[in-house]
mmCIF file of C-alpha atoms in Angstrom:
data_model
loop_
_atom_site.group_PDB
_atom_site.id
_atom_site.type_symbol
_atom_site.label_atom_id
_atom_site.label_comp_id
_atom_site.label_asym_id
_atom_site.label_seq_id
_atom_site.Cartn_x
_atom_site.Cartn_y
_atom_site.Cartn_z
ATOM 1 C CA MET A 1297 133.668 117.920 183.528
ATOM 2 C CA ALA A 1298 132.104 116.469 186.633
ATOM 3 C CA TYR A 1299 133.262 113.335 188.298
ATOM 4 C CA TYR A 1300 130.772 110.985 189.894
ATOM 5 C CA GLY A 1301 132.615 108.704 192.186
ATOM 6 C CA SER A 1302 132.058 107.799 195.792
ATOM 7 C CA PRO A 1303 132.219 111.150 197.745
ATOM 8 C CA SER A 1304 131.462 111.154 201.492
ATOM 9 C CA PRO A 1305 128.292 112.978 202.652
ATOM 10 C CA ARG A 1306 128.996 116.515 204.026
ATOM 11 C CA SER A 1307 127.217 118.093 206.962
ATOM 12 C CA SER A 1308 126.277 121.666 206.870
ATOM 13 C CA GLY A 1309 125.802 121.847 210.570
ATOM 14 C CA ALA A 1310 122.901 123.480 212.291
ATOM 15 C CA ASN A 1311 123.609 127.033 211.527
ATOM 16 C CA GLY A 1312 123.997 127.384 207.710
ATOM 17 C CA GLU A 1313 126.829 125.179 207.316
ATOM 18 C CA GLY A 1314 103.471 100.804 196.782
ATOM 19 C CA GLY A 1315 104.893 97.455 196.283
ATOM 20 C CA ARG A 1316 106.521 94.905 198.534
ATOM 21 C CA ALA A 1317 107.376 92.635 195.539
ATOM 22 C CA MET A 1318 110.250 94.945 194.577
ATOM 23 C CA ALA A 1319 113.221 93.442 196.502
ATOM 24 C CA ALA A 1320 116.313 93.475 194.281
ATOM 25 C CA GLN A 1321 120.018 93.542 194.857
ATOM 26 C CA LEU A 1322 121.495 96.600 193.177
ATOM 27 C CA PRO A 1323 124.470 95.886 190.934
ATOM 28 C CA HIS A 1324 128.071 96.576 191.842
ATOM 29 C CA SER A 1325 130.495 98.672 189.727
ATOM 30 C CA ALA A 1326 131.522 97.215 186.531
ATOM 31 C CA GLY A 1327 135.042 96.077 185.859
ATOM 32 C CA ARG A 1328 136.491 97.157 182.430
ATOM 33 C CA TRP A 1329 135.079 98.978 179.476
ATOM 34 C CA PRO A 1330 136.387 99.705 176.036
ATOM 35 C CA PRO A 1331 138.412 102.885 176.160
ATOM 36 C CA ARG A 1332 136.827 106.256 175.155
ATOM 37 C CA LYS A 1333 133.324 104.776 175.070
ATOM 38 C CA ALA A 1334 130.535 107.262 175.807
ATOM 39 C CA TYR A 1335 127.217 106.352 177.498
ATOM 40 C CA ALA A 1336 124.129 108.522 177.749
ATOM 41 C CA ALA A 1337 120.991 108.724 179.909
ATOM 42 C CA ILE A 1338 117.895 110.783 179.238
ATOM 43 C CA ASP A 1339 115.151 111.272 181.832
ATOM 44 C CA LEU A 1340 111.987 112.921 180.569
ATOM 45 C CA GLY A 1341 109.932 113.663 183.567
ATOM 46 C CA THR A 1342 106.728 115.458 184.278
ATOM 47 C CA ASN A 1343 108.531 118.736 184.744
ATOM 48 C CA ASN A 1344 112.079 118.383 183.502
ATOM 49 C CA CYS A 1345 114.029 116.906 180.612
ATOM 50 C CA ARG A 1346 117.573 115.902 181.615
ATOM 51 C CA LEU A 1347 120.535 114.419 179.661
ATOM 52 C CA LEU A 1348 123.799 113.089 180.999
ATOM 53 C CA ILE A 1349 126.674 111.741 178.856
ATOM 54 C CA ALA A 1350 129.610 110.074 180.627
ATOM 55 C CA LYS A 1351 132.593 107.821 180.210
ATOM 56 C CA PRO A 1352 133.528 105.115 182.806
ATOM 57 C CA SER A 1353 136.385 105.585 185.282
ATOM 58 C CA ALA A 1354 138.014 103.378 187.850
ATOM 59 C CA ASP A 1355 135.387 103.791 190.512
ATOM 60 C CA GLY A 1356 132.611 105.831 188.927
ATOM 61 C CA PHE A 1357 132.295 107.898 185.798
ATOM 62 C CA VAL A 1358 133.236 111.275 184.326
ATOM 63 C CA VAL A 1359 130.576 113.424 182.909
ATOM 64 C CA VAL A 1360 131.421 114.834 179.547
ATOM 65 C CA ASP A 1361 128.201 116.589 178.768
ATOM 66 C CA ALA A 1362 124.873 117.387 180.435
ATOM 67 C CA PHE A 1363 121.642 119.250 179.681
ATOM 68 C CA SER A 1364 118.646 120.118 181.723
ATOM 69 C CA ARG A 1365 115.493 122.114 180.814
ATOM 70 C CA ILE A 1366 112.061 122.649 182.518
ATOM 71 C CA VAL A 1367 109.522 121.594 179.901
ATOM 72 C CA ARG A 1368 106.456 121.044 182.108
ATOM 73 C CA LEU A 1369 105.331 118.061 180.106
ATOM 74 C CA GLY A 1370 102.590 117.319 182.561
ATOM 75 C CA GLU A 1371 101.101 120.712 182.584
ATOM 76 C CA GLY A 1372 97.315 120.471 182.602
ATOM 77 C CA LEU A 1373 97.319 116.711 182.561
ATOM 78 C CA ALA A 1374 95.449 116.283 185.758
ATOM 79 C CA THR A 1375 92.305 117.893 184.171
ATOM 80 C CA SER A 1376 92.567 116.917 180.587
ATOM 81 C CA GLY A 1377 94.152 113.464 180.837
ATOM 82 C CA GLN A 1378 96.328 114.297 177.900
ATOM 83 C CA LEU A 1379 99.694 115.973 177.088
ATOM 84 C CA SER A 1380 98.922 119.297 175.585
ATOM 85 C CA ASP A 1381 100.245 120.425 172.229
ATOM 86 C CA ALA A 1382 102.282 123.191 173.833
ATOM 87 C CA ALA A 1383 103.877 120.803 176.349
ATOM 88 C CA ILE A 1384 104.661 118.288 173.606
ATOM 89 C CA ASP A 1385 106.301 121.041 171.532
ATOM 90 C CA ARG A 1386 108.439 122.116 174.482
ATOM 91 C CA ALA A 1387 109.513 118.498 175.163
ATOM 92 C CA ILE A 1388 110.498 117.809 171.683
ATOM 93 C CA ALA A 1389 112.439 121.063 171.442
ATOM 94 C CA ALA A 1390 114.408 119.917 174.433
ATOM 95 C CA LEU A 1391 114.852 116.366 173.234
ATOM 96 C CA SER A 1392 116.165 117.730 169.839
ATOM 97 C CA VAL A 1393 118.910 119.430 171.828
ATOM 98 C CA CYS A 1394 119.640 116.038 173.527
ATOM 99 C CA SER A 1395 119.709 114.323 170.075
ATOM 100 C CA ASP A 1396 122.285 116.772 168.723
ATOM 101 C CA LYS A 1397 124.478 116.173 171.837
ATOM 102 C CA LEU A 1398 124.389 112.427 171.419
ATOM 103 C CA ARG A 1399 125.631 112.699 167.872
ATOM 104 C CA ARG A 1400 128.413 115.257 168.683
ATOM 105 C CA ARG A 1401 129.607 113.135 171.556
ATOM 106 C CA HIS A 1402 129.549 109.874 169.536
ATOM 107 C CA VAL A 1403 127.466 108.032 172.111
ATOM 108 C CA THR A 1404 127.563 104.300 171.539
ATOM 109 C CA LEU A 1405 125.084 103.166 174.162
ATOM 110 C CA ALA A 1406 122.089 105.152 175.615
ATOM 111 C CA ARG A 1407 118.843 104.700 177.420
ATOM 112 C CA SER A 1408 115.991 107.255 177.364
ATOM 113 C CA VAL A 1409 113.087 106.976 179.736
ATOM 114 C CA ALA A 1410 109.815 108.831 180.281
ATOM 115 C CA THR A 1411 107.962 108.656 183.630
ATOM 116 C CA GLU A 1412 104.737 109.635 185.222
ATOM 117 C CA ALA A 1413 103.303 112.178 182.719
ATOM 118 C CA CYS A 1414 103.620 109.634 179.826
ATOM 119 C CA ARG A 1415 102.345 106.834 182.012
ATOM 120 C CA ARG A 1416 99.148 108.783 182.773
ATOM 121 C CA ALA A 1417 98.503 110.449 179.463
ATOM 122 C CA SER A 1418 96.044 108.961 177.076
ATOM 123 C CA ASN A 1419 98.193 110.152 174.242
ATOM 124 C CA GLY A 1420 101.476 109.059 175.839
ATOM 125 C CA ALA A 1421 102.213 106.347 173.241
ATOM 126 C CA ALA A 1422 101.433 108.766 170.369
ATOM 127 C CA PHE A 1423 103.810 111.267 171.907
ATOM 128 C CA ILE A 1424 106.613 108.579 172.142
ATOM 129 C CA GLU A 1425 106.117 107.810 168.373
ATOM 130 C CA ARG A 1426 106.379 111.457 167.457
ATOM 131 C CA VAL A 1427 109.492 111.884 169.511
ATOM 132 C CA TYR A 1428 111.198 109.055 167.679
ATOM 133 C CA LYS A 1429 110.200 110.300 164.233
ATOM 134 C CA GLU A 1430 111.367 113.908 164.915
ATOM 135 C CA THR A 1431 114.495 113.339 167.039
ATOM 136 C CA GLY A 1432 115.501 109.704 166.617
ATOM 137 C CA ILE A 1433 115.335 109.211 170.408
ATOM 138 C CA ALA A 1434 113.429 105.953 171.437
ATOM 139 C CA LEU A 1435 111.769 106.799 174.820
ATOM 140 C CA ASP A 1436 110.897 103.870 177.112
ATOM 141 C CA ILE A 1437 107.862 104.588 179.391
ATOM 142 C CA ILE A 1438 109.134 102.930 182.573
ATOM 143 C CA SER A 1439 106.981 101.720 185.535
ATOM 144 C CA ALA A 1440 106.966 103.463 188.839
ATOM 145 C CA GLU A 1441 108.815 100.413 190.138
ATOM 146 C CA GLU A 1442 111.597 100.882 187.644
ATOM 147 C CA GLU A 1443 111.720 104.631 188.283
ATOM 148 C CA ALA A 1444 112.289 104.039 191.955
ATOM 149 C CA ARG A 1445 114.972 101.372 191.364
ATOM 150 C CA LEU A 1446 116.952 103.635 189.079
ATOM 151 C CA ALA A 1447 116.695 106.587 191.471
ATOM 152 C CA VAL A 1448 118.094 104.455 194.289
ATOM 153 C CA LEU A 1449 120.856 103.090 192.065
ATOM 154 C CA GLY A 1450 121.825 106.571 191.101
ATOM 155 C CA CYS A 1451 122.093 108.229 194.447
ATOM 156 C CA HIS A 1452 122.369 105.563 197.256
ATOM 157 C CA ILE A 1453 126.144 106.046 197.460
ATOM 158 C CA LEU A 1454 125.387 109.328 199.227
ATOM 159 C CA LEU A 1455 123.615 107.693 202.168
ATOM 160 C CA GLU A 1456 125.295 108.469 205.482
ATOM 161 C CA PRO A 1457 127.075 105.448 206.945
ATOM 162 C CA GLY A 1458 125.039 103.645 209.620
ATOM 163 C CA ASP A 1459 123.293 100.557 210.725
ATOM 164 C CA GLY A 1460 119.725 101.837 210.972
ATOM 165 C CA PRO A 1461 117.148 101.544 208.201
ATOM 166 C CA ALA A 1462 117.285 104.092 205.387
ATOM 167 C CA LEU A 1463 114.638 105.852 203.334
ATOM 168 C CA ILE A 1464 115.402 107.290 199.883
ATOM 169 C CA PHE A 1465 112.858 109.479 198.129
ATOM 170 C CA ASP A 1466 112.378 111.200 194.782
ATOM 171 C CA ILE A 1467 109.970 114.091 194.511
ATOM 172 C CA GLY A 1468 109.069 114.316 190.868
ATOM 173 C CA GLY A 1469 106.687 116.330 188.766
ATOM 174 C CA GLY A 1470 103.897 113.844 188.663
ATOM 175 C CA SER A 1471 104.676 111.426 191.427
ATOM 176 C CA THR A 1472 106.859 110.812 194.497
ATOM 177 C CA GLU A 1473 108.820 107.551 194.968
ATOM 178 C CA LEU A 1474 109.598 106.313 198.489
ATOM 179 C CA VAL A 1475 112.140 103.494 198.837
ATOM 180 C CA LEU A 1476 113.091 101.687 202.042
ATOM 181 C CA VAL A 1477 116.483 100.051 201.689
ATOM 182 C CA ASP A 1478 118.665 97.718 203.832
ATOM 183 C CA THR A 1479 122.379 98.619 203.718
ATOM 184 C CA GLU A 1480 123.772 95.600 205.630
ATOM 185 C CA GLY A 1481 125.201 94.033 202.454
ATOM 186 C CA PRO A 1482 127.721 95.275 199.955
ATOM 187 C CA ALA A 1483 125.056 97.028 198.084
ATOM 188 C CA PRO A 1484 121.645 98.316 199.203
ATOM 189 C CA ARG A 1485 118.732 95.979 198.978
ATOM 190 C CA ILE A 1486 115.323 97.430 198.335
ATOM 191 C CA VAL A 1487 112.933 96.161 201.002
ATOM 192 C CA ASP A 1488 109.736 98.058 200.267
ATOM 193 C CA TRP A 1489 108.653 100.979 198.162
ATOM 194 C CA GLN A 1490 105.617 103.117 197.181
ATOM 195 C CA SER A 1491 104.902 105.531 194.287
ATOM 196 C CA ALA A 1492 102.439 108.187 195.399
ATOM 197 C CA PRO A 1493 100.571 110.038 192.700
ATOM 198 C CA TRP A 1494 101.627 113.502 193.890
ATOM 199 C CA GLY A 1495 104.532 115.490 192.488
ATOM 200 C CA VAL A 1496 105.285 119.185 192.354
ATOM 201 C CA VAL A 1497 103.139 119.729 189.242
ATOM 202 C CA SER A 1498 100.231 117.390 189.950
ATOM 203 C CA LEU A 1499 99.919 118.652 193.548
ATOM 204 C CA THR A 1500 100.095 122.303 192.515
ATOM 205 C CA GLU A 1501 97.458 121.815 189.920
ATOM 206 C CA SER A 1502 95.257 120.151 192.534
ATOM 207 C CA GLU A 1503 94.830 123.307 194.567
ATOM 208 C CA ALA A 1504 93.383 126.403 192.972
ATOM 209 C CA PHE A 1505 93.496 129.475 195.349
ATOM 210 C CA ASP A 1506 94.164 133.190 195.478
ATOM 211 C CA SER A 1507 97.990 133.325 195.869
ATOM 212 C CA ALA A 1508 97.747 136.946 196.800
ATOM 213 C CA ASP A 1509 95.670 136.059 199.983
ATOM 214 C CA PRO A 1510 97.896 135.088 202.893
ATOM 215 C CA GLU A 1511 95.176 133.032 204.550
ATOM 216 C CA ALA A 1512 94.332 131.268 201.320
ATOM 217 C CA ARG A 1513 98.002 130.308 200.926
ATOM 218 C CA ILE A 1514 98.064 128.750 204.474
ATOM 219 C CA ALA A 1515 94.875 126.869 203.872
ATOM 220 C CA ALA A 1516 96.000 125.557 200.449
ATOM 221 C CA TYR A 1517 99.278 124.347 201.981
ATOM 222 C CA ALA A 1518 97.451 122.531 204.699
ATOM 223 C CA ARG A 1519 95.149 120.854 202.049
ATOM 224 C CA MET A 1520 98.271 119.745 200.034
ATOM 225 C CA ARG A 1521 99.768 118.228 203.135
ATOM 226 C CA ALA A 1522 96.562 116.396 203.884
ATOM 227 C CA ARG A 1523 96.359 114.859 200.355
ATOM 228 C CA VAL A 1524 99.953 113.726 200.524
ATOM 229 C CA THR A 1525 99.646 112.368 204.084
ATOM 230 C CA ASP A 1526 96.570 110.299 202.899
ATOM 231 C CA ALA A 1527 98.563 108.931 199.860
ATOM 232 C CA PHE A 1528 101.520 107.955 202.171
ATOM 233 C CA GLN A 1529 99.311 106.281 204.821
ATOM 234 C CA THR A 1530 99.641 102.630 203.765
ATOM 235 C CA PHE A 1531 103.344 102.850 203.276
ATOM 236 C CA ALA A 1532 103.786 104.679 206.577
ATOM 237 C CA GLU A 1533 101.965 101.756 208.261
ATOM 238 C CA ARG A 1534 104.476 99.308 206.820
ATOM 239 C CA LEU A 1535 107.573 101.244 207.911
ATOM 240 C CA PRO A 1536 109.582 99.679 210.705
ATOM 241 C CA LYS A 1537 108.774 101.053 214.146
ATOM 242 C CA ARG A 1538 112.459 101.481 214.967
ATOM 243 C CA ARG A 1539 113.298 105.217 214.961
ATOM 244 C CA ASP A 1540 116.903 105.263 216.294
ATOM 245 C CA GLY A 1541 119.610 105.638 213.648
ATOM 246 C CA VAL A 1542 117.273 106.159 210.774
ATOM 247 C CA ARG A 1543 118.775 107.743 207.631
ATOM 248 C CA LEU A 1544 117.063 109.817 204.994
ATOM 249 C CA LEU A 1545 118.308 110.865 201.472
ATOM 250 C CA GLY A 1546 116.320 112.953 198.972
ATOM 251 C CA THR A 1547 116.884 113.475 195.278
ATOM 252 C CA SER A 1548 114.862 116.134 193.499
ATOM 253 C CA GLY A 1549 114.679 119.837 192.676
ATOM 254 C CA THR A 1550 112.786 120.378 195.882
ATOM 255 C CA VAL A 1551 115.546 119.160 198.265
ATOM 256 C CA THR A 1552 118.401 120.770 196.237
ATOM 257 C CA THR A 1553 116.502 124.153 196.094
ATOM 258 C CA LEU A 1554 115.776 124.071 199.833
ATOM 259 C CA ALA A 1555 119.451 123.065 200.590
ATOM 260 C CA SER A 1556 120.584 126.047 198.517
ATOM 261 C CA LEU A 1557 118.442 128.342 200.586
ATOM 262 C CA HIS A 1558 119.796 126.703 203.711
ATOM 263 C CA LEU A 1559 123.278 127.604 202.667
ATOM 264 C CA GLU A 1560 122.167 131.018 201.503
ATOM 265 C CA LEU A 1561 123.878 130.534 198.108
ATOM 266 C CA PRO A 1562 123.567 133.453 195.771
ATOM 267 C CA ARG A 1563 123.134 130.927 192.818
ATOM 268 C CA TYR A 1564 122.894 127.151 192.514
ATOM 269 C CA ASP A 1565 126.132 125.294 193.096
ATOM 270 C CA ARG A 1566 126.056 121.582 192.442
ATOM 271 C CA GLN A 1567 129.364 120.958 194.187
ATOM 272 C CA ALA A 1568 128.142 122.578 197.402
ATOM 273 C CA ILE A 1569 124.840 120.664 197.311
ATOM 274 C CA ASP A 1570 125.424 117.112 196.064
ATOM 275 C CA GLY A 1571 126.226 115.042 199.162
ATOM 276 C CA LEU A 1572 125.338 117.740 201.699
ATOM 277 C CA ILE A 1573 123.728 116.697 204.983
ATOM 278 C CA VAL A 1574 121.255 119.281 206.400
ATOM 279 C CA PRO A 1575 119.320 119.273 209.748
ATOM 280 C CA SER A 1576 115.773 118.286 209.037
ATOM 281 C CA ALA A 1577 114.502 121.064 211.302
ATOM 282 C CA SER A 1578 116.126 123.647 209.051
ATOM 283 C CA MET A 1579 114.416 122.169 205.975
ATOM 284 C CA ARG A 1580 111.122 122.311 207.789
ATOM 285 C CA ASP A 1581 111.630 125.931 208.706
ATOM 286 C CA ILE A 1582 112.428 126.902 205.059
ATOM 287 C CA ALA A 1583 109.362 124.963 203.844
ATOM 288 C CA MET A 1584 107.088 126.761 206.239
ATOM 289 C CA ARG A 1585 108.549 130.166 205.238
ATOM 290 C CA LEU A 1586 108.137 129.457 201.471
ATOM 291 C CA SER A 1587 104.580 128.252 201.953
ATOM 292 C CA ALA A 1588 103.593 131.585 203.595
ATOM 293 C CA MET A 1589 105.158 133.740 200.797
ATOM 294 C CA SER A 1590 103.478 134.985 197.680
ATOM 295 C CA ILE A 1591 104.696 133.911 194.247
ATOM 296 C CA ASP A 1592 106.331 137.338 193.680
ATOM 297 C CA GLU A 1593 108.268 136.957 197.001
ATOM 298 C CA ARG A 1594 109.453 133.504 196.105
ATOM 299 C CA GLN A 1595 110.615 134.619 192.636
ATOM 300 C CA GLU A 1596 112.980 137.092 194.208
ATOM 301 C CA LEU A 1597 114.800 134.386 196.156
ATOM 302 C CA PRO A 1598 118.146 132.982 194.729
ATOM 303 C CA CYS A 1599 117.923 129.516 193.313
ATOM 304 C CA ILE A 1600 114.083 129.708 192.912
ATOM 305 C CA GLY A 1601 113.255 132.352 190.371
ATOM 306 C CA GLN A 1602 110.284 132.328 187.954
ATOM 307 C CA GLU A 1603 110.666 128.740 186.867
ATOM 308 C CA ARG A 1604 110.288 127.192 190.269
ATOM 309 C CA ALA A 1605 108.315 129.813 192.187
ATOM 310 C CA ASP A 1606 104.869 128.256 191.609
ATOM 311 C CA LEU A 1607 105.897 124.692 192.096
ATOM 312 C CA VAL A 1608 108.256 124.685 195.115
ATOM 313 C CA VAL A 1609 105.556 124.949 197.715
ATOM 314 C CA ALA A 1610 103.996 121.632 196.603
ATOM 315 C CA GLY A 1611 107.477 120.153 196.990
ATOM 316 C CA CYS A 1612 107.700 121.621 200.479
ATOM 317 C CA ALA A 1613 104.418 120.015 201.382
ATOM 318 C CA ILE A 1614 105.551 116.607 200.151
ATOM 319 C CA LEU A 1615 108.914 116.981 201.902
ATOM 320 C CA GLU A 1616 107.255 117.773 205.256
ATOM 321 C CA CYS A 1617 105.005 114.730 204.907
ATOM 322 C CA ILE A 1618 108.003 112.511 204.329
ATOM 323 C CA LEU A 1619 109.586 113.951 207.473
ATOM 324 C CA ASP A 1620 106.424 113.220 209.333
ATOM 325 C CA ILE A 1621 106.551 109.457 208.490
ATOM 326 C CA TRP A 1622 110.328 109.126 208.666
ATOM 327 C CA PRO A 1623 111.468 111.560 211.415
ATOM 328 C CA ALA A 1624 115.234 111.563 210.746
ATOM 329 C CA GLU A 1625 117.232 114.317 212.394
ATOM 330 C CA ARG A 1626 119.266 114.922 209.254
ATOM 331 C CA LEU A 1627 118.407 114.911 205.563
ATOM 332 C CA GLY A 1628 120.946 113.927 202.814
ATOM 333 C CA VAL A 1629 120.746 115.830 199.632
ATOM 334 C CA ALA A 1630 121.558 114.309 196.240
ATOM 335 C CA ASP A 1631 121.773 116.179 192.995
ATOM 336 C CA ARG A 1632 121.744 112.802 191.119
ATOM 337 C CA GLY A 1633 119.245 110.197 190.490
ATOM 338 C CA ILE A 1634 117.553 108.365 187.625
ATOM 339 C CA ARG A 1635 120.171 109.406 184.944
ATOM 340 C CA GLU A 1636 123.070 108.329 187.095
ATOM 341 C CA GLY A 1637 121.165 105.030 187.853
ATOM 342 C CA ILE A 1638 120.714 104.371 184.107
ATOM 343 C CA LEU A 1639 124.450 105.181 183.427
ATOM 344 C CA ARG A 1640 125.568 102.712 186.203
ATOM 345 C CA ALA A 1641 123.219 100.059 184.860
ATOM 346 C CA LEU A 1642 124.499 100.560 181.260
ATOM 347 C CA MET A 1643 128.119 100.392 182.273
ATOM 348 C CA GLU A 1644 127.581 97.384 184.525
ATOM 349 C CA ARG A 1645 125.800 95.412 181.788
ATOM 350 C CA ASP A 1646 128.175 96.445 179.066
ATOM 351 C CA GLY A 1647 131.236 95.684 181.344
ATOM 352 C CA ARG A 1648 129.892 92.078 181.980
ATOM 353 C CA ALA A 1649 129.327 91.643 178.301
ATOM 354 C CA ALA A 1650 132.822 92.798 177.299
#
């Protein structure tokens, strides 16, 4: 079982060690809950299907079950405008596993959300209906604004202490959420945010090139960065000009994968990664090395393998663009996000009602 409390961020050292209207105060921890009550959160993204089942504890919650599977729901969406039959089948197979776990764990309160792929797809609503009929899971297609809020709620506790402005980001499969927060109060307040239409799947599919050609790889990476830079432009212009004491926290497969490579882990280890603080320069160096590699070379690297080898470069391009507009010296890494945000919100609401 994993415990989600209030860990202090850890530094690895330098050598391997849009919408302004969204200004909401995030909720505090809840007080009391009925004993042995299980809560669940499902996050069906453009690339992954993730489940977390937990029970409340004094200052956090204890995870009693979890599930994650790459389903690539948004595969081909950029060109067809629809979720493909194969992608739908993969997602429903994963959600069926989630449904079985909900029953076995006697979950009493759950929330299941779908994000960018279902927002974009012309058959998104029909997919949601089919999921409910076949699995009993009622997916809620949430807005980009709600997605950003939940991601912040789930991971903000890992922000480094400090007085400067903080930027939290979530690189997804179909979009990237950027959220500027003010941490002067008891809980972070969202000051500004943007959802850019580029994630690891959508950006990868935007660039067709010969991956065996080193020059083509370099040129494609430059084009990816240009696309993302353009998408971030209006948000970048709104960011505060102050650059001293800025803090940066990322939640996504991209940052956890690059952090694993930074630590030279032989296999992914959540306990080593969640809450880690990494020099931004190291993450840039790793991003540049990955962008120059062939798919076969990336597949040989620990913590990447076949499932991430074709998508990680797009994530690197997005990460570098974030570091361009928010040049923090250090990057906080969170292996938590929307699911944890859902659980905290459910427990907070249920605790108030009790």
